[in-house]
PDB file of C-alpha atoms in Angstrom:
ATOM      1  CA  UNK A  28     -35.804  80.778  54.832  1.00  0.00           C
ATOM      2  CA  UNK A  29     -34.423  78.084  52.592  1.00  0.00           C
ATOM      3  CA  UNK A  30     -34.180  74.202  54.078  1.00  0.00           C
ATOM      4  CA  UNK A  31     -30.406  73.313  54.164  1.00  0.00           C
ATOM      5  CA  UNK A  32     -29.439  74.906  57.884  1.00  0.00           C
ATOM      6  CA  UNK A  33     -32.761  72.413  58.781  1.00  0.00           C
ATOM      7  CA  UNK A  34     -31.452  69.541  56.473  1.00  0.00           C
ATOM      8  CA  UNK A  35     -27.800  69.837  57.375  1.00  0.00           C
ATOM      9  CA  UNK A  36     -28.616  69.674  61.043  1.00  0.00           C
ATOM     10  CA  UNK A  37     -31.518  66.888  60.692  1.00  0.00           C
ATOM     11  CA  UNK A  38     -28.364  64.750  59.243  1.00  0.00           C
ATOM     12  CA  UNK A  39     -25.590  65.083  62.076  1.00  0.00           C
ATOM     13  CA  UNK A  40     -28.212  64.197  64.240  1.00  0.00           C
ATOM     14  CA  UNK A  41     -29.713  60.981  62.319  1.00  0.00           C
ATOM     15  CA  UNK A  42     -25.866  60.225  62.370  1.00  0.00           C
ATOM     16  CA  UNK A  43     -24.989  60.175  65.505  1.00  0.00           C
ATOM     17  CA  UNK A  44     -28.201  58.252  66.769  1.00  0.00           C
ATOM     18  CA  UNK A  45     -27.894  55.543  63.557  1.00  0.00           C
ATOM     19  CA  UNK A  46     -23.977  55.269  65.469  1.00  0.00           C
ATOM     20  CA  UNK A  47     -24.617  55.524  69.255  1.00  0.00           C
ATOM     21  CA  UNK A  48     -26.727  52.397  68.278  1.00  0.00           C
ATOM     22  CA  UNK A  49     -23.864  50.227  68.531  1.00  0.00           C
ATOM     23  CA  UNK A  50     -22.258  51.611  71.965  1.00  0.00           C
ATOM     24  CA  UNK A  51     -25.282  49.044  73.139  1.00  0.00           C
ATOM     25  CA  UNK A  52     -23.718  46.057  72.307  1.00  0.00           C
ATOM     26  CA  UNK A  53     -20.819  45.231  74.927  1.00  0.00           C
ATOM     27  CA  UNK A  54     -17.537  43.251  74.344  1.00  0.00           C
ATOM     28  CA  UNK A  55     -17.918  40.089  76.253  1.00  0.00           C
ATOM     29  CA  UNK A  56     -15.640  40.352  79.647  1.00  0.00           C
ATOM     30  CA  UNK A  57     -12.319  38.125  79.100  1.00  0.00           C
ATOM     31  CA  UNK A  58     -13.309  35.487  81.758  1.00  0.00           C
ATOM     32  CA  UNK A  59     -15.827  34.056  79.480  1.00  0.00           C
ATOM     33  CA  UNK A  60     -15.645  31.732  76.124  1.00  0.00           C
ATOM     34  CA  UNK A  61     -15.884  34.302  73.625  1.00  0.00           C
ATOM     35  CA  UNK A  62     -17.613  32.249  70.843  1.00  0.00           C
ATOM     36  CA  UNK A  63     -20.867  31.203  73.389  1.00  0.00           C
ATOM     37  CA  UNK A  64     -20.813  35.092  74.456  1.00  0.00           C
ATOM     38  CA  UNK A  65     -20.444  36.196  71.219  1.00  0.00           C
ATOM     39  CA  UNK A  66     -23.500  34.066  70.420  1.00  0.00           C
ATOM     40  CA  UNK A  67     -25.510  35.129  73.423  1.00  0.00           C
ATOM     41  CA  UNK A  68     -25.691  38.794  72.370  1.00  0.00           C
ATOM     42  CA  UNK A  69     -28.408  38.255  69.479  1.00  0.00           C
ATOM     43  CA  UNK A  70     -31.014  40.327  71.466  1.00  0.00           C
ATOM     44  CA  UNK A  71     -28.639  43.164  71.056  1.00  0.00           C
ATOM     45  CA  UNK A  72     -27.732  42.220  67.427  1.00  0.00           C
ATOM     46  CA  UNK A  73     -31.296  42.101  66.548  1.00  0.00           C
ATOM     47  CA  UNK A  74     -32.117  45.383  68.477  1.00  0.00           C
ATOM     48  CA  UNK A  75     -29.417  47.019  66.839  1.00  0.00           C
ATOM     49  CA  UNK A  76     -30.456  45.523  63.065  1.00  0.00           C
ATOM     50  CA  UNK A  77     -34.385  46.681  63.386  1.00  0.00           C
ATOM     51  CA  UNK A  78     -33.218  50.542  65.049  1.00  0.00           C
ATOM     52  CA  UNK A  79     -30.658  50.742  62.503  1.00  0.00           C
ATOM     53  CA  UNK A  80     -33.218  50.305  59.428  1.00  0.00           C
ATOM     54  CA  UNK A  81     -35.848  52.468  61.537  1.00  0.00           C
ATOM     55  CA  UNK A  82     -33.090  55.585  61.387  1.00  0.00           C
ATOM     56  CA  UNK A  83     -31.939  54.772  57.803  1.00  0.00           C
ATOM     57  CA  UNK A  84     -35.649  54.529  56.579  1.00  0.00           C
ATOM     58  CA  UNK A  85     -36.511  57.918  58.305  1.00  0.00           C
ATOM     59  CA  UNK A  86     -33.249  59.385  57.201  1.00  0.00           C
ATOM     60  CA  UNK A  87     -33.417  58.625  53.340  1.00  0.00           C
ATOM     61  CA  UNK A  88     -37.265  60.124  53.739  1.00  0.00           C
ATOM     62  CA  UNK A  89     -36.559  63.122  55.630  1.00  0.00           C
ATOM     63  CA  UNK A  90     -34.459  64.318  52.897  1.00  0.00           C
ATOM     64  CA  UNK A  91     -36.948  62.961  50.293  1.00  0.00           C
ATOM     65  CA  UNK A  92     -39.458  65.763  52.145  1.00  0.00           C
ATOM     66  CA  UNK A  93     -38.059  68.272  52.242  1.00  0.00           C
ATOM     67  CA  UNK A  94     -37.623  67.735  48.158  1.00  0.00           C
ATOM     68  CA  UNK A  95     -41.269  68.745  48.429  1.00  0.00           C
ATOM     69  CA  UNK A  96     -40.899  71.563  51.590  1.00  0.00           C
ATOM     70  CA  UNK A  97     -38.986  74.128  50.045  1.00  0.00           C
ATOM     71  CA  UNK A  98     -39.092  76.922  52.966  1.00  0.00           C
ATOM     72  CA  UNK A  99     -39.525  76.603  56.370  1.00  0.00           C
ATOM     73  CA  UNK A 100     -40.274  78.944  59.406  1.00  0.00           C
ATOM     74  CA  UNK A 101     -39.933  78.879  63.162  1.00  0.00           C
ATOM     75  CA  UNK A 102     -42.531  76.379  63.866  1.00  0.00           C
ATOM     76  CA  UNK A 103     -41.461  74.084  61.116  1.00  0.00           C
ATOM     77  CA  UNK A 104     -37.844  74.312  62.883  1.00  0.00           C
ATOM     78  CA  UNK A 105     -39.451  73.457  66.434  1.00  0.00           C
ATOM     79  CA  UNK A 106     -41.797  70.599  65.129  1.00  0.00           C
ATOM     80  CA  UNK A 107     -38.144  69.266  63.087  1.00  0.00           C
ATOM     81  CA  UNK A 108     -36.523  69.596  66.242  1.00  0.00           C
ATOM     82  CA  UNK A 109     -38.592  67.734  68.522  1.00  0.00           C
ATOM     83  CA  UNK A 110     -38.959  64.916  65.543  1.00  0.00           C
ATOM     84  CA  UNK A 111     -34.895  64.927  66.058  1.00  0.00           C
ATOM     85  CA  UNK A 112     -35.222  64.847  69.963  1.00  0.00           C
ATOM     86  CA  UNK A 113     -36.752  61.587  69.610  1.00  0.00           C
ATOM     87  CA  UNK A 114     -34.676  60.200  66.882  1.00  0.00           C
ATOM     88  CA  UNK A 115     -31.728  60.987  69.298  1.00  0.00           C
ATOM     89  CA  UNK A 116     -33.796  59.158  72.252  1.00  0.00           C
ATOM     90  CA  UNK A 117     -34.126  55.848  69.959  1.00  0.00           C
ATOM     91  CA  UNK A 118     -30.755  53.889  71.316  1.00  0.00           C
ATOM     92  CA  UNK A 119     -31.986  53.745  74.751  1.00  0.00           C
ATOM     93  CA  UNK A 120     -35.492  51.961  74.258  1.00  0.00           C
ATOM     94  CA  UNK A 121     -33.037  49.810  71.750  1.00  0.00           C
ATOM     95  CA  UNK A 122     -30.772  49.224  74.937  1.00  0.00           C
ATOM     96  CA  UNK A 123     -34.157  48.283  76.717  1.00  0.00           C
ATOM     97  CA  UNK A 124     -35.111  46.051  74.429  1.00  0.00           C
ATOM     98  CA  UNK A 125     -31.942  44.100  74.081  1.00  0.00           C
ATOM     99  CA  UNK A 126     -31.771  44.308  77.823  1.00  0.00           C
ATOM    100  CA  UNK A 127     -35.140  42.784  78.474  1.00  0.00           C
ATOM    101  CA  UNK A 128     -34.373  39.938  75.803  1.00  0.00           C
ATOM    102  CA  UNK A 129     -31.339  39.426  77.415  1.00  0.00           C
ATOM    103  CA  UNK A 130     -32.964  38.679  80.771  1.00  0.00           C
ATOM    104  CA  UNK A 131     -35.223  36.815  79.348  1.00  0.00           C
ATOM    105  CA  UNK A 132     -37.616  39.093  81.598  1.00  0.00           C
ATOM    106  CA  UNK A 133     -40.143  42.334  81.011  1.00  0.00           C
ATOM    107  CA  UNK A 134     -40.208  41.721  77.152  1.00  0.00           C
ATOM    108  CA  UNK A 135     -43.876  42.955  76.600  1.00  0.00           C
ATOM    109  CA  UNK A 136     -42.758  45.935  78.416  1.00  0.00           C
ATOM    110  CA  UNK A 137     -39.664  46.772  76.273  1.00  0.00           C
ATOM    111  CA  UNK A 138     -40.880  45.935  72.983  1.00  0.00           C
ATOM    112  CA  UNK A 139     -44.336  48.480  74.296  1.00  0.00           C
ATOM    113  CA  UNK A 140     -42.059  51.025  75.292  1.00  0.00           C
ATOM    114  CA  UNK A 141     -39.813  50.563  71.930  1.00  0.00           C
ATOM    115  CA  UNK A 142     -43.164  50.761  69.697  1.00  0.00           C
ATOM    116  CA  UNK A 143     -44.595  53.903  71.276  1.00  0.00           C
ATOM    117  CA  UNK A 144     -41.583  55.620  71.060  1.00  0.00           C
ATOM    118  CA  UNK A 145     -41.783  54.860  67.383  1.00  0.00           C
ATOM    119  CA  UNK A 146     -45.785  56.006  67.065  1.00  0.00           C
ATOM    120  CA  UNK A 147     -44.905  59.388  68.463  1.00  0.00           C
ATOM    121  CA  UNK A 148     -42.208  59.894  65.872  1.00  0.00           C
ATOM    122  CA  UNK A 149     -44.876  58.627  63.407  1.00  0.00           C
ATOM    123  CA  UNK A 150     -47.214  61.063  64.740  1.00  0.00           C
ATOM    124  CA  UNK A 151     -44.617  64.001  64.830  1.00  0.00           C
ATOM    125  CA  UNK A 152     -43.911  63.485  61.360  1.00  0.00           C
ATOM    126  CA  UNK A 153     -47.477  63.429  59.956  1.00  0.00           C
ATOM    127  CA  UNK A 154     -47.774  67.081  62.088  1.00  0.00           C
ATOM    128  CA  UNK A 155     -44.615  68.274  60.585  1.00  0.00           C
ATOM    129  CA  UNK A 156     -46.145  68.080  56.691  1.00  0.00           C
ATOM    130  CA  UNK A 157     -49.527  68.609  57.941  1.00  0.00           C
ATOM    131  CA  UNK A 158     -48.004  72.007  58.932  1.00  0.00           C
ATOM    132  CA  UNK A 159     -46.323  72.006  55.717  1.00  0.00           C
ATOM    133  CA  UNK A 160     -48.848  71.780  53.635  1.00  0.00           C
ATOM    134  CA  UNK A 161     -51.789  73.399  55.251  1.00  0.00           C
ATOM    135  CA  UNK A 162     -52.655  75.878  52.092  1.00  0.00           C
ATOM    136  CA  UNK A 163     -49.605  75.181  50.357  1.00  0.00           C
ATOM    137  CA  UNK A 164     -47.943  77.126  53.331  1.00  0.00           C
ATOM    138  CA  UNK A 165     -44.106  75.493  53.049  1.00  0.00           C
ATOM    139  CA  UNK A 166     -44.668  73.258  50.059  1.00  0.00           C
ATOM    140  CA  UNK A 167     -43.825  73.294  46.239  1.00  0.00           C
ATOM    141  CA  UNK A 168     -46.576  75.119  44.442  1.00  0.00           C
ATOM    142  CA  UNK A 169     -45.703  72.338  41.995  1.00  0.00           C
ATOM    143  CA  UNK A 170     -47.128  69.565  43.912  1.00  0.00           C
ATOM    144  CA  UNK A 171     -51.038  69.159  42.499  1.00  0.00           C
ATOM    145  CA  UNK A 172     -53.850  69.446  45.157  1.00  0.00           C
ATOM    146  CA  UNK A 173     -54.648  65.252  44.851  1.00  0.00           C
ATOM    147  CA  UNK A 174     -50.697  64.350  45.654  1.00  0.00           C
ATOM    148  CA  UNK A 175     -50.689  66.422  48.658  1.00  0.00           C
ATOM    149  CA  UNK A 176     -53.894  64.750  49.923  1.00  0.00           C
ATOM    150  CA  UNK A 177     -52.241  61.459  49.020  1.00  0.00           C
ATOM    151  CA  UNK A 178     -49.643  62.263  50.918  1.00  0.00           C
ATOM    152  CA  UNK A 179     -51.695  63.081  53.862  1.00  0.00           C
ATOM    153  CA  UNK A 180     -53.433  60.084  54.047  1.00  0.00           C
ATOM    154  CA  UNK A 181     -50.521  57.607  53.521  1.00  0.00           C
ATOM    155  CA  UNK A 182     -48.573  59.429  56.561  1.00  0.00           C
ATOM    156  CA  UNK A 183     -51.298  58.302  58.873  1.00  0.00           C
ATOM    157  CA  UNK A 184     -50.214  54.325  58.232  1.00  0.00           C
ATOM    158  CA  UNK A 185     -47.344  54.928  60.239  1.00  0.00           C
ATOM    159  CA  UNK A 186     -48.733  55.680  63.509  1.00  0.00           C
ATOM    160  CA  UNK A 187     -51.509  53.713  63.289  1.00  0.00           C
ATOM    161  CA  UNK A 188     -49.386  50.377  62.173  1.00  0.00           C
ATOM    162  CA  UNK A 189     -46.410  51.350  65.150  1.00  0.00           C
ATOM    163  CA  UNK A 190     -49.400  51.726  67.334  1.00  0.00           C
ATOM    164  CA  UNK A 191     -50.909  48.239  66.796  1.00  0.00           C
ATOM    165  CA  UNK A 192     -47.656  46.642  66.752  1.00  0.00           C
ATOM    166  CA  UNK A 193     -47.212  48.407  70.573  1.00  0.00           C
ATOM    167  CA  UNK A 194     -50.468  47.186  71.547  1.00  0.00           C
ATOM    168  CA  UNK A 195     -49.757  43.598  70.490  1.00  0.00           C
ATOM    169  CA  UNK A 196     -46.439  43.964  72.054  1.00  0.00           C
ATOM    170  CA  UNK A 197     -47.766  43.533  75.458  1.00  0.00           C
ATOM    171  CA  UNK A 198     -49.399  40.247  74.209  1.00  0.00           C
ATOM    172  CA  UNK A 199     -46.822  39.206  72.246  1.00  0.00           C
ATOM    173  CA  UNK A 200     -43.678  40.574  72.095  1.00  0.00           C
ATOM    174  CA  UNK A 201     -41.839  38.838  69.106  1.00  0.00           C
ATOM    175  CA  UNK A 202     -44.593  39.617  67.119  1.00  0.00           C
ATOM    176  CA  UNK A 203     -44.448  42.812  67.713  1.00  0.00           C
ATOM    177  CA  UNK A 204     -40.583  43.163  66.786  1.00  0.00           C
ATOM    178  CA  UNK A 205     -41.456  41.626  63.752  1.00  0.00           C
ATOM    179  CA  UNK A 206     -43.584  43.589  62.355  1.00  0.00           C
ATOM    180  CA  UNK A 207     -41.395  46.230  63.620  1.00  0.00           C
ATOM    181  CA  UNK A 208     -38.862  44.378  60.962  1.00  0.00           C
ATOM    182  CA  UNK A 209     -40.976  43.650  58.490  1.00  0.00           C
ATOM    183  CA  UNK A 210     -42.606  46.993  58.098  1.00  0.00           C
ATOM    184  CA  UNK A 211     -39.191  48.398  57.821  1.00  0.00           C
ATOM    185  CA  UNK A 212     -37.731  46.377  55.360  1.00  0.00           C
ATOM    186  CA  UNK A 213     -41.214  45.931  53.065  1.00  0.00           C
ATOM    187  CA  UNK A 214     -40.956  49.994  52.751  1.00  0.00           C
ATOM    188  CA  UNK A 215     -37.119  50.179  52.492  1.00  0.00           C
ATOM    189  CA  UNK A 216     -37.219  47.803  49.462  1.00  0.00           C
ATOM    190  CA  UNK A 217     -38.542  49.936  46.689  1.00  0.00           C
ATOM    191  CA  UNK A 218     -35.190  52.462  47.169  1.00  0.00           C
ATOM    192  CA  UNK A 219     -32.712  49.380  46.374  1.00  0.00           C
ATOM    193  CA  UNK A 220     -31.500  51.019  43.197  1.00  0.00           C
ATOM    194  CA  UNK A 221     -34.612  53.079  42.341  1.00  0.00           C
ATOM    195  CA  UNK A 222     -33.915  56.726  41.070  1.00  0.00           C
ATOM    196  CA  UNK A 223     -37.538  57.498  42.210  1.00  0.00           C
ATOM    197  CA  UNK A 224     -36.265  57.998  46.025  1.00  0.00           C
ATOM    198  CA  UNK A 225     -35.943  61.621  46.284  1.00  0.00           C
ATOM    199  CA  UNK A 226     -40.046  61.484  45.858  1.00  0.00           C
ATOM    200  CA  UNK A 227     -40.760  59.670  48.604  1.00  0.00           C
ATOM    201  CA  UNK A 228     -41.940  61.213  52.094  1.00  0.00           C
ATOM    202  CA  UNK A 229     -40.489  61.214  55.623  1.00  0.00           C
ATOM    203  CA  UNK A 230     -42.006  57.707  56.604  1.00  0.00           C
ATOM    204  CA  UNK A 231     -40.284  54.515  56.050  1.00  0.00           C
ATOM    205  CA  UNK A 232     -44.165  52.772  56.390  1.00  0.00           C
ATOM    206  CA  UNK A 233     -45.911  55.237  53.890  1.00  0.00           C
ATOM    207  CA  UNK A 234     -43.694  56.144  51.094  1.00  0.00           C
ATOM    208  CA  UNK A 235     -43.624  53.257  48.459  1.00  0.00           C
ATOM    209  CA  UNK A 236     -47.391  54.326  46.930  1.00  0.00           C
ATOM    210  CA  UNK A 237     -45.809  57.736  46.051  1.00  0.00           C
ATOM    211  CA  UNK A 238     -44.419  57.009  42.637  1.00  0.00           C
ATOM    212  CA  UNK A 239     -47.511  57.549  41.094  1.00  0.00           C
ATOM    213  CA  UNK A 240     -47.664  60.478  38.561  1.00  0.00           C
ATOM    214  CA  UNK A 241     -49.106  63.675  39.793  1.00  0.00           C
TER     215      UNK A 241
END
């Protein structure tokens, strides 16, 4: 089975998560001064700005790949489909962040629960080409034995890094949402008008070191 049913699927759901994101932030009510409540929603600007580059950094990588997956079978569909499932679950720990910023109340808490959401899609991606690639199972024959081992290792940062940053959320919680940020956007910046996209892998904290030449 060829991997555009997966791939056209895998989009329409990274679209409507990447769009439910906004539904989070709420028109202030019409009692209020609209400029100071328009200012007071920055937790839910922020927590909509750091989700939104999580999605679109998994999004440009899932399809980057599958440029390297070029069949898939039933277990590769169930393993995509519960990576989806929580890709689809990411506006509400967004909503519980903003919410807990908001309050000013339970922040180690929601950033926690925001980061370990995040490791387990980490982790669910580094099973998914695991799978993959276990004796060239799903994979280009093309790719050479050293680039898939590569490959391997560099889809373990992701986990590991969302996994610290949880664990430090519950000490401190800003920190935590910035490296949340800064991870994002450090691994996002090699796309801005690079042609070498399409050969990067599903993990917006991994795929930058994969331009190298087989």
């Amino acid at each position: 089975m060829d991997t555009n049913r997966l791939e056209a699927f895998s989009d329409g759901v990274f679209a409507i998560a990447i769009t439910l994101l906004v539904l989070e932030i709420k028109v202030p009510p019409p009692s209020t001064a609209l400029g100071a409540e328009l200012l007071n929603l920055w937790p839910s600007y922020l927590a909509y700005v750091v989700s939104f580059l999580v999605i679109g950094a998994i999004w440009i990588n899932h399809h980057a790949m599958f440029k390297h997956i070029v069949r898939v079978d039933g277990m590769l569909l169930l393993l995509n489909v519960l990576h989806l499932m929580l890709i689809a679950f990411l506006p509400f720990p967004t909503a519980v962040l903003a919410e807990a910023f908001h309050r000013g109340t339970d922040e180690p808490v929601a950033a926690a629960f925001y980061g370990g959401i995040l490791t387990v899609i980490g982790i669910f991606v580094n099973v998914m080409w695991r799978y993959a690639a276990h004796e060239y199972r799903l994979i280009d024959t093309h790719l050479t034995a050293k680039k898939v081992r590569k490959i391997r290792r560099l889809f373990l940062v992701g986990p590991i890094v969302y996994a610290i940053a949880t664990a430090i959320a519950l000490v401190l919680p800003w920190l935590a949402v910035l490296i949340f940020i800064l991870l994002n956007l450090f691994y996002l910046w090699p796309r801005w008008g690079h042609k070498t996209a399409l050969s990067r892998i599903d993990d917006p904290t991994v795929s930058s070191d994969l331009r190298e030449n087989d």
